[in-house]
Amino acid sequence: ADNSSRRQLQASGRTQEITRWRLDLWYQAKDPEKGIFTPEALNEIRDFENKLKQVGEWQDFCRMRFEADTCDAPYSVLNVFFTVPPEVADASTVEIRYDGTGDLGDINSVLKSFIRDDNYWWVDADFGPQNMKSTYTRASYYGGVPLKGYSSATD
């Protein structure tokens, strides 16, 4: 291991900022004809992932690479579908947050953006311009070290 990064981590006092593990979740559409990207399926995924993040010890093991004491947002399809701010006080300063905490946006627009941006990470092999449906999608959650009470990732 690189001792310079270990010394820097110890000096910063930050915990859980080094990725140690990944939890991959796979979702399958109940009805392949409709696909996984329906309001019902996306809301069901959101409910499940919210429950996962509420597990008592999640905060003690999640990765906190960007902000101390705040778990990183998972790499989840929810982050691109649920981006619409629930309340807009001033329409001139709307902040879009890609963390899944907003309201459900326009599904078709998001699917078109996947194609436009060549982003096929959240879709199956059959997804494309002629078939904007996917039977499967996925999410990745990350855990970080060192955990509270430890001075390095190798303790």
PDB file of N, CA and C in Angstrom, residues 28-95:
ATOM      1  N   GLN A  28     -35.466  -6.822 -12.209  1.00  0.00           N
ATOM      2  CA  GLN A  28     -36.081  -7.400 -13.394  1.00  0.00           C
ATOM      3  C   GLN A  28     -37.531  -6.953 -13.477  1.00  0.00           C
ATOM      4  N   ALA A  29     -37.959  -6.564 -14.664  1.00  0.00           N
ATOM      5  CA  ALA A  29     -39.339  -6.129 -14.869  1.00  0.00           C
ATOM      6  C   ALA A  29     -40.298  -7.279 -14.619  1.00  0.00           C
ATOM      7  N   LYS A  30     -41.403  -6.987 -13.952  1.00  0.00           N
ATOM      8  CA  LYS A  30     -42.446  -8.000 -13.757  1.00  0.00           C
ATOM      9  C   LYS A  30     -43.103  -8.339 -15.086  1.00  0.00           C
ATOM     10  N   ASP A  31     -43.230  -7.341 -15.949  1.00  0.00           N
ATOM     11  CA  ASP A  31     -43.832  -7.525 -17.273  1.00  0.00           C
ATOM     12  C   ASP A  31     -42.817  -7.078 -18.325  1.00  0.00           C
ATOM     13  N   PRO A  32     -42.135  -8.039 -18.978  1.00  0.00           N
ATOM     14  CA  PRO A  32     -41.122  -7.678 -19.976  1.00  0.00           C
ATOM     15  C   PRO A  32     -41.664  -6.843 -21.134  1.00  0.00           C
ATOM     16  N   GLU A  33     -42.961  -6.945 -21.409  1.00  0.00           N
ATOM     17  CA  GLU A  33     -43.555  -6.137 -22.485  1.00  0.00           C
ATOM     18  C   GLU A  33     -43.534  -4.643 -22.141  1.00  0.00           C
ATOM     19  N   LYS A  34     -43.694  -4.327 -20.874  1.00  0.00           N
ATOM     20  CA  LYS A  34     -43.653  -2.928 -20.429  1.00  0.00           C
ATOM     21  C   LYS A  34     -42.228  -2.491 -20.103  1.00  0.00           C
ATOM     22  N   GLY A  35     -41.405  -3.433 -19.662  1.00  0.00           N
ATOM     23  CA  GLY A  35     -40.041  -3.104 -19.272  1.00  0.00           C
ATOM     24  C   GLY A  35     -39.956  -2.628 -17.832  1.00  0.00           C
ATOM     25  N   ILE A  36     -38.749  -2.341 -17.406  1.00  0.00           N
ATOM     26  CA  ILE A  36     -38.480  -1.947 -16.018  1.00  0.00           C
ATOM     27  C   ILE A  36     -38.699  -0.447 -15.792  1.00  0.00           C
ATOM     28  N   PHE A  37     -38.701   0.348 -16.875  1.00  0.00           N
ATOM     29  CA  PHE A  37     -38.785   1.795 -16.718  1.00  0.00           C
ATOM     30  C   PHE A  37     -40.224   2.294 -16.830  1.00  0.00           C
ATOM     31  N   THR A  38     -41.035   1.865 -15.873  1.00  0.00           N
ATOM     32  CA  THR A  38     -42.405   2.355 -15.735  1.00  0.00           C
ATOM     33  C   THR A  38     -42.479   3.118 -14.418  1.00  0.00           C
ATOM     34  N   PRO A  39     -43.445   4.016 -14.262  1.00  0.00           N
ATOM     35  CA  PRO A  39     -43.560   4.719 -12.977  1.00  0.00           C
ATOM     36  C   PRO A  39     -43.704   3.746 -11.798  1.00  0.00           C
ATOM     37  N   GLU A  40     -44.467   2.676 -11.996  1.00  0.00           N
ATOM     38  CA  GLU A  40     -44.677   1.715 -10.902  1.00  0.00           C
ATOM     39  C   GLU A  40     -43.369   1.026 -10.520  1.00  0.00           C
ATOM     40  N   ALA A  41     -42.625   0.559 -11.515  1.00  0.00           N
ATOM     41  CA  ALA A  41     -41.371  -0.147 -11.233  1.00  0.00           C
ATOM     42  C   ALA A  41     -40.337   0.800 -10.635  1.00  0.00           C
ATOM     43  N   LEU A  42     -40.211   1.998 -11.182  1.00  0.00           N
ATOM     44  CA  LEU A  42     -39.228   2.948 -10.667  1.00  0.00           C
ATOM     45  C   LEU A  42     -39.557   3.356  -9.232  1.00  0.00           C
ATOM     46  N   ASN A  43     -40.823   3.533  -8.929  1.00  0.00           N
ATOM     47  CA  ASN A  43     -41.207   3.852  -7.543  1.00  0.00           C
ATOM     48  C   ASN A  43     -40.955   2.679  -6.612  1.00  0.00           C
ATOM     49  N   GLU A  44     -41.154   1.455  -7.089  1.00  0.00           N
ATOM     50  CA  GLU A  44     -40.861   0.273  -6.277  1.00  0.00           C
ATOM     51  C   GLU A  44     -39.358   0.159  -6.007  1.00  0.00           C
ATOM     52  N   ILE A  45     -38.544   0.418  -7.019  1.00  0.00           N
ATOM     53  CA  ILE A  45     -37.087   0.418  -6.837  1.00  0.00           C
ATOM     54  C   ILE A  45     -36.694   1.490  -5.830  1.00  0.00           C
ATOM     55  N   ARG A  46     -37.294   2.656  -5.974  1.00  0.00           N
ATOM     56  CA  ARG A  46     -36.984   3.764  -5.055  1.00  0.00           C
ATOM     57  C   ARG A  46     -37.345   3.394  -3.611  1.00  0.00           C
ATOM     58  N   ASP A  47     -38.511   2.800  -3.412  1.00  0.00           N
ATOM     59  CA  ASP A  47     -38.912   2.383  -2.064  1.00  0.00           C
ATOM     60  C   ASP A  47     -37.914   1.387  -1.489  1.00  0.00           C
ATOM     61  N   PHE A  48     -37.507   0.410  -2.304  1.00  0.00           N
ATOM     62  CA  PHE A  48     -36.554  -0.599  -1.825  1.00  0.00           C
ATOM     63  C   PHE A  48     -35.215   0.035  -1.467  1.00  0.00           C
ATOM     64  N   GLU A  49     -34.690   0.881  -2.349  1.00  0.00           N
ATOM     65  CA  GLU A  49     -33.385   1.484  -2.083  1.00  0.00           C
ATOM     66  C   GLU A  49     -33.434   2.437  -0.894  1.00  0.00           C
ATOM     67  N   ASN A  50     -34.546   3.128  -0.705  1.00  0.00           N
ATOM     68  CA  ASN A  50     -34.686   3.982   0.486  1.00  0.00           C
ATOM     69  C   ASN A  50     -34.675   3.138   1.755  1.00  0.00           C
ATOM     70  N   LYS A  51     -35.339   1.984   1.722  1.00  0.00           N
ATOM     71  CA  LYS A  51     -35.312   1.082   2.887  1.00  0.00           C
ATOM     72  C   LYS A  51     -33.912   0.555   3.137  1.00  0.00           C
ATOM     73  N   LEU A  52     -33.195   0.241   2.074  1.00  0.00           N
ATOM     74  CA  LEU A  52     -31.820  -0.242   2.211  1.00  0.00           C
ATOM     75  C   LEU A  52     -30.950   0.796   2.913  1.00  0.00           C
ATOM     76  N   LYS A  53     -31.099   2.050   2.530  1.00  0.00           N
ATOM     77  CA  LYS A  53     -30.290   3.123   3.134  1.00  0.00           C
ATOM     78  C   LYS A  53     -30.707   3.428   4.568  1.00  0.00           C
ATOM     79  N   GLN A  54     -31.883   2.945   4.984  1.00  0.00           N
ATOM     80  CA  GLN A  54     -32.346   3.179   6.354  1.00  0.00           C
ATOM     81  C   GLN A  54     -31.961   2.052   7.308  1.00  0.00           C
ATOM     82  N   VAL A  55     -31.294   1.025   6.792  1.00  0.00           N
ATOM     83  CA  VAL A  55     -30.810  -0.040   7.662  1.00  0.00           C
ATOM     84  C   VAL A  55     -29.934   0.617   8.720  1.00  0.00           C
ATOM     85  N   GLY A  56     -30.131   0.243   9.970  1.00  0.00           N
ATOM     86  CA  GLY A  56     -29.505   0.905  11.105  1.00  0.00           C
ATOM     87  C   GLY A  56     -28.041   1.251  10.980  1.00  0.00           C
ATOM     88  N   GLU A  57     -27.242   0.353  10.454  1.00  0.00           N
ATOM     89  CA  GLU A  57     -25.799   0.566  10.411  1.00  0.00           C
ATOM     90  C   GLU A  57     -25.289   1.077   9.075  1.00  0.00           C
ATOM     91  N   TRP A  58     -26.159   1.381   8.124  1.00  0.00           N
ATOM     92  CA  TRP A  58     -25.701   1.807   6.798  1.00  0.00           C
ATOM     93  C   TRP A  58     -24.721   2.967   6.907  1.00  0.00           C
ATOM     94  N   GLN A  59     -25.027   3.972   7.705  1.00  0.00           N
ATOM     95  CA  GLN A  59     -24.170   5.144   7.864  1.00  0.00           C
ATOM     96  C   GLN A  59     -22.780   4.757   8.378  1.00  0.00           C
ATOM     97  N   ASP A  60     -22.673   3.645   9.096  1.00  0.00           N
ATOM     98  CA  ASP A  60     -21.386   3.224   9.655  1.00  0.00           C
ATOM     99  C   ASP A  60     -20.481   2.530   8.641  1.00  0.00           C
ATOM    100  N   PHE A  61     -21.030   2.119   7.479  1.00  0.00           N
ATOM    101  CA  PHE A  61     -20.256   1.351   6.512  1.00  0.00           C
ATOM    102  C   PHE A  61     -20.218   1.952   5.109  1.00  0.00           C
ATOM    103  N   CYS A  62     -21.082   2.907   4.807  1.00  0.00           N
ATOM    104  CA  CYS A  62     -21.148   3.477   3.455  1.00  0.00           C
ATOM    105  C   CYS A  62     -19.877   4.268   3.138  1.00  0.00           C
ATOM    106  N   ARG A  63     -19.655   4.486   1.863  1.00  0.00           N
ATOM    107  CA  ARG A  63     -18.518   5.312   1.444  1.00  0.00           C
ATOM    108  C   ARG A  63     -18.900   6.779   1.569  1.00  0.00           C
ATOM    109  N   MET A  64     -17.957   7.594   2.086  1.00  0.00           N
ATOM    110  CA  MET A  64     -18.153   9.034   2.256  1.00  0.00           C
ATOM    111  C   MET A  64     -16.991   9.760   1.601  1.00  0.00           C
ATOM    112  N   ARG A  65     -16.905   9.645   0.289  1.00  0.00           N
ATOM    113  CA  ARG A  65     -15.770  10.183  -0.447  1.00  0.00           C
ATOM    114  C   ARG A  65     -15.860  11.686  -0.649  1.00  0.00           C
ATOM    115  N   PHE A  66     -17.062  12.231  -0.755  1.00  0.00           N
ATOM    116  CA  PHE A  66     -17.215  13.631  -1.135  1.00  0.00           C
ATOM    117  C   PHE A  66     -17.498  14.570   0.023  1.00  0.00           C
ATOM    118  N   GLU A  67     -18.192  14.076   1.029  1.00  0.00           N
ATOM    119  CA  GLU A  67     -18.572  14.927   2.147  1.00  0.00           C
ATOM    120  C   GLU A  67     -18.536  14.112   3.434  1.00  0.00           C
ATOM    121  N   ALA A  68     -17.811  14.600   4.434  1.00  0.00           N
ATOM    122  CA  ALA A  68     -17.716  13.894   5.702  1.00  0.00           C
ATOM    123  C   ALA A  68     -19.096  13.719   6.320  1.00  0.00           C
ATOM    124  N   ASP A  69     -19.357  12.571   6.890  1.00  0.00           N
ATOM    125  CA  ASP A  69     -20.598  12.240   7.576  1.00  0.00           C
ATOM    126  C   ASP A  69     -21.830  12.196   6.660  1.00  0.00           C
ATOM    127  N   THR A  70     -21.616  12.111   5.346  1.00  0.00           N
ATOM    128  CA  THR A  70     -22.710  11.978   4.393  1.00  0.00           C
ATOM    129  C   THR A  70     -22.384  10.850   3.422  1.00  0.00           C
ATOM    130  N   CYS A  71     -23.219   9.822   3.410  1.00  0.00           N
ATOM    131  CA  CYS A  71     -22.997   8.697   2.499  1.00  0.00           C
ATOM    132  C   CYS A  71     -23.078   9.172   1.054  1.00  0.00           C
ATOM    133  N   ASP A  72     -22.179   8.667   0.215  1.00  0.00           N
ATOM    134  CA  ASP A  72     -22.241   8.975  -1.209  1.00  0.00           C
ATOM    135  C   ASP A  72     -23.536   8.430  -1.789  1.00  0.00           C
ATOM    136  N   ALA A  73     -24.080   9.121  -2.769  1.00  0.00           N
ATOM    137  CA  ALA A  73     -25.249   8.608  -3.483  1.00  0.00           C
ATOM    138  C   ALA A  73     -24.828   7.345  -4.231  1.00  0.00           C
ATOM    139  N   PRO A  74     -25.667   6.338  -4.252  1.00  0.00           N
ATOM    140  CA  PRO A  74     -25.327   5.126  -5.004  1.00  0.00           C
ATOM    141  C   PRO A  74     -25.320   5.425  -6.500  1.00  0.00           C
ATOM    142  N   TYR A  75     -24.713   4.546  -7.268  1.00  0.00           N
ATOM    143  CA  TYR A  75     -24.762   4.655  -8.724  1.00  0.00           C
ATOM    144  C   TYR A  75     -26.020   3.924  -9.154  1.00  0.00           C
ATOM    145  N   SER A  76     -27.134   4.633  -9.130  1.00  0.00           N
ATOM    146  CA  SER A  76     -28.454   4.045  -9.335  1.00  0.00           C
ATOM    147  C   SER A  76     -29.202   4.780 -10.433  1.00  0.00           C
ATOM    148  N   VAL A  77     -30.001   4.046 -11.179  1.00  0.00           N
ATOM    149  CA  VAL A  77     -30.836   4.638 -12.219  1.00  0.00           C
ATOM    150  C   VAL A  77     -31.791   5.674 -11.625  1.00  0.00           C
ATOM    151  N   LEU A  78     -32.073   5.566 -10.352  1.00  0.00           N
ATOM    152  CA  LEU A  78     -32.949   6.540  -9.693  1.00  0.00           C
ATOM    153  C   LEU A  78     -32.364   7.944  -9.761  1.00  0.00           C
ATOM    154  N   ASN A  79     -31.039   8.039  -9.790  1.00  0.00           N
ATOM    155  CA  ASN A  79     -30.386   9.346  -9.805  1.00  0.00           C
ATOM    156  C   ASN A  79     -30.683  10.143 -11.071  1.00  0.00           C
ATOM    157  N   VAL A  80     -31.041   9.461 -12.153  1.00  0.00           N
ATOM    158  CA  VAL A  80     -31.347  10.177 -13.390  1.00  0.00           C
ATOM    159  C   VAL A  80     -32.846  10.286 -13.651  1.00  0.00           C
ATOM    160  N   PHE A  81     -33.639   9.419 -13.057  1.00  0.00           N
ATOM    161  CA  PHE A  81     -35.090   9.514 -13.236  1.00  0.00           C
ATOM    162  C   PHE A  81     -35.745  10.430 -12.211  1.00  0.00           C
ATOM    163  N   PHE A  82     -35.234  10.480 -10.998  1.00  0.00           N
ATOM    164  CA  PHE A  82     -35.828  11.295  -9.928  1.00  0.00           C
ATOM    165  C   PHE A  82     -34.963  12.534  -9.685  1.00  0.00           C
ATOM    166  N   THR A  83     -34.990  13.466 -10.634  1.00  0.00           N
ATOM    167  CA  THR A  83     -34.157  14.670 -10.536  1.00  0.00           C
ATOM    168  C   THR A  83     -34.956  15.957 -10.451  1.00  0.00           C
ATOM    169  N   VAL A  84     -36.246  15.892 -10.671  1.00  0.00           N
ATOM    170  CA  VAL A  84     -37.072  17.100 -10.687  1.00  0.00           C
ATOM    171  C   VAL A  84     -37.239  17.608  -9.255  1.00  0.00           C
ATOM    172  N   PRO A  85     -36.806  18.848  -8.993  1.00  0.00           N
ATOM    173  CA  PRO A  85     -36.956  19.371  -7.629  1.00  0.00           C
ATOM    174  C   PRO A  85     -38.424  19.387  -7.217  1.00  0.00           C
ATOM    175  N   PRO A  86     -38.739  18.913  -5.992  1.00  0.00           N
ATOM    176  CA  PRO A  86     -40.135  18.872  -5.552  1.00  0.00           C
ATOM    177  C   PRO A  86     -40.764  20.254  -5.414  1.00  0.00           C
ATOM    178  N   GLU A  87     -39.982  21.257  -5.054  1.00  0.00           N
ATOM    179  CA  GLU A  87     -40.495  22.621  -4.915  1.00  0.00           C
ATOM    180  C   GLU A  87     -39.506  23.581  -5.561  1.00  0.00           C
ATOM    181  N   VAL A  88     -40.011  24.482  -6.338  1.00  0.00           N
ATOM    182  CA  VAL A  88     -39.158  25.478  -6.989  1.00  0.00           C
ATOM    183  C   VAL A  88     -39.586  26.856  -6.491  1.00  0.00           C
ATOM    184  N   ALA A  89     -38.729  27.469  -5.660  1.00  0.00           N
ATOM    185  CA  ALA A  89     -39.052  28.783  -5.103  1.00  0.00           C
ATOM    186  C   ALA A  89     -38.826  29.882  -6.142  1.00  0.00           C
ATOM    187  N   ASP A  90     -37.761  29.751  -6.904  1.00  0.00           N
ATOM    188  CA  ASP A  90     -37.399  30.770  -7.885  1.00  0.00           C
ATOM    189  C   ASP A  90     -37.008  30.049  -9.167  1.00  0.00           C
ATOM    190  N   ALA A  91     -37.831  30.151 -10.189  1.00  0.00           N
ATOM    191  CA  ALA A  91     -37.613  29.413 -11.437  1.00  0.00           C
ATOM    192  C   ALA A  91     -36.300  29.778 -12.123  1.00  0.00           C
ATOM    193  N   SER A  92     -35.696  30.885 -11.769  1.00  0.00           N
ATOM    194  CA  SER A  92     -34.441  31.276 -12.408  1.00  0.00           C
ATOM    195  C   SER A  92     -33.240  30.537 -11.818  1.00  0.00           C
ATOM    196  N   THR A  93     -33.419  29.875 -10.677  1.00  0.00           N
ATOM    197  CA  THR A  93     -32.301  29.169 -10.041  1.00  0.00           C
ATOM    198  C   THR A  93     -32.699  27.745  -9.654  1.00  0.00           C
ATOM    199  N   VAL A  94     -33.141  26.964 -10.619  1.00  0.00           N
ATOM    200  CA  VAL A  94     -33.505  25.576 -10.349  1.00  0.00           C
ATOM    201  C   VAL A  94     -32.239  24.744 -10.264  1.00  0.00           C
ATOM    202  N   GLU A  95     -32.115  23.980  -9.201  1.00  0.00           N
ATOM    203  CA  GLU A  95     -30.950  23.111  -9.022  1.00  0.00           C
ATOM    204  C   GLU A  95     -31.376  21.663  -9.231  1.00  0.00           C
TER     205      GLU A  95
END
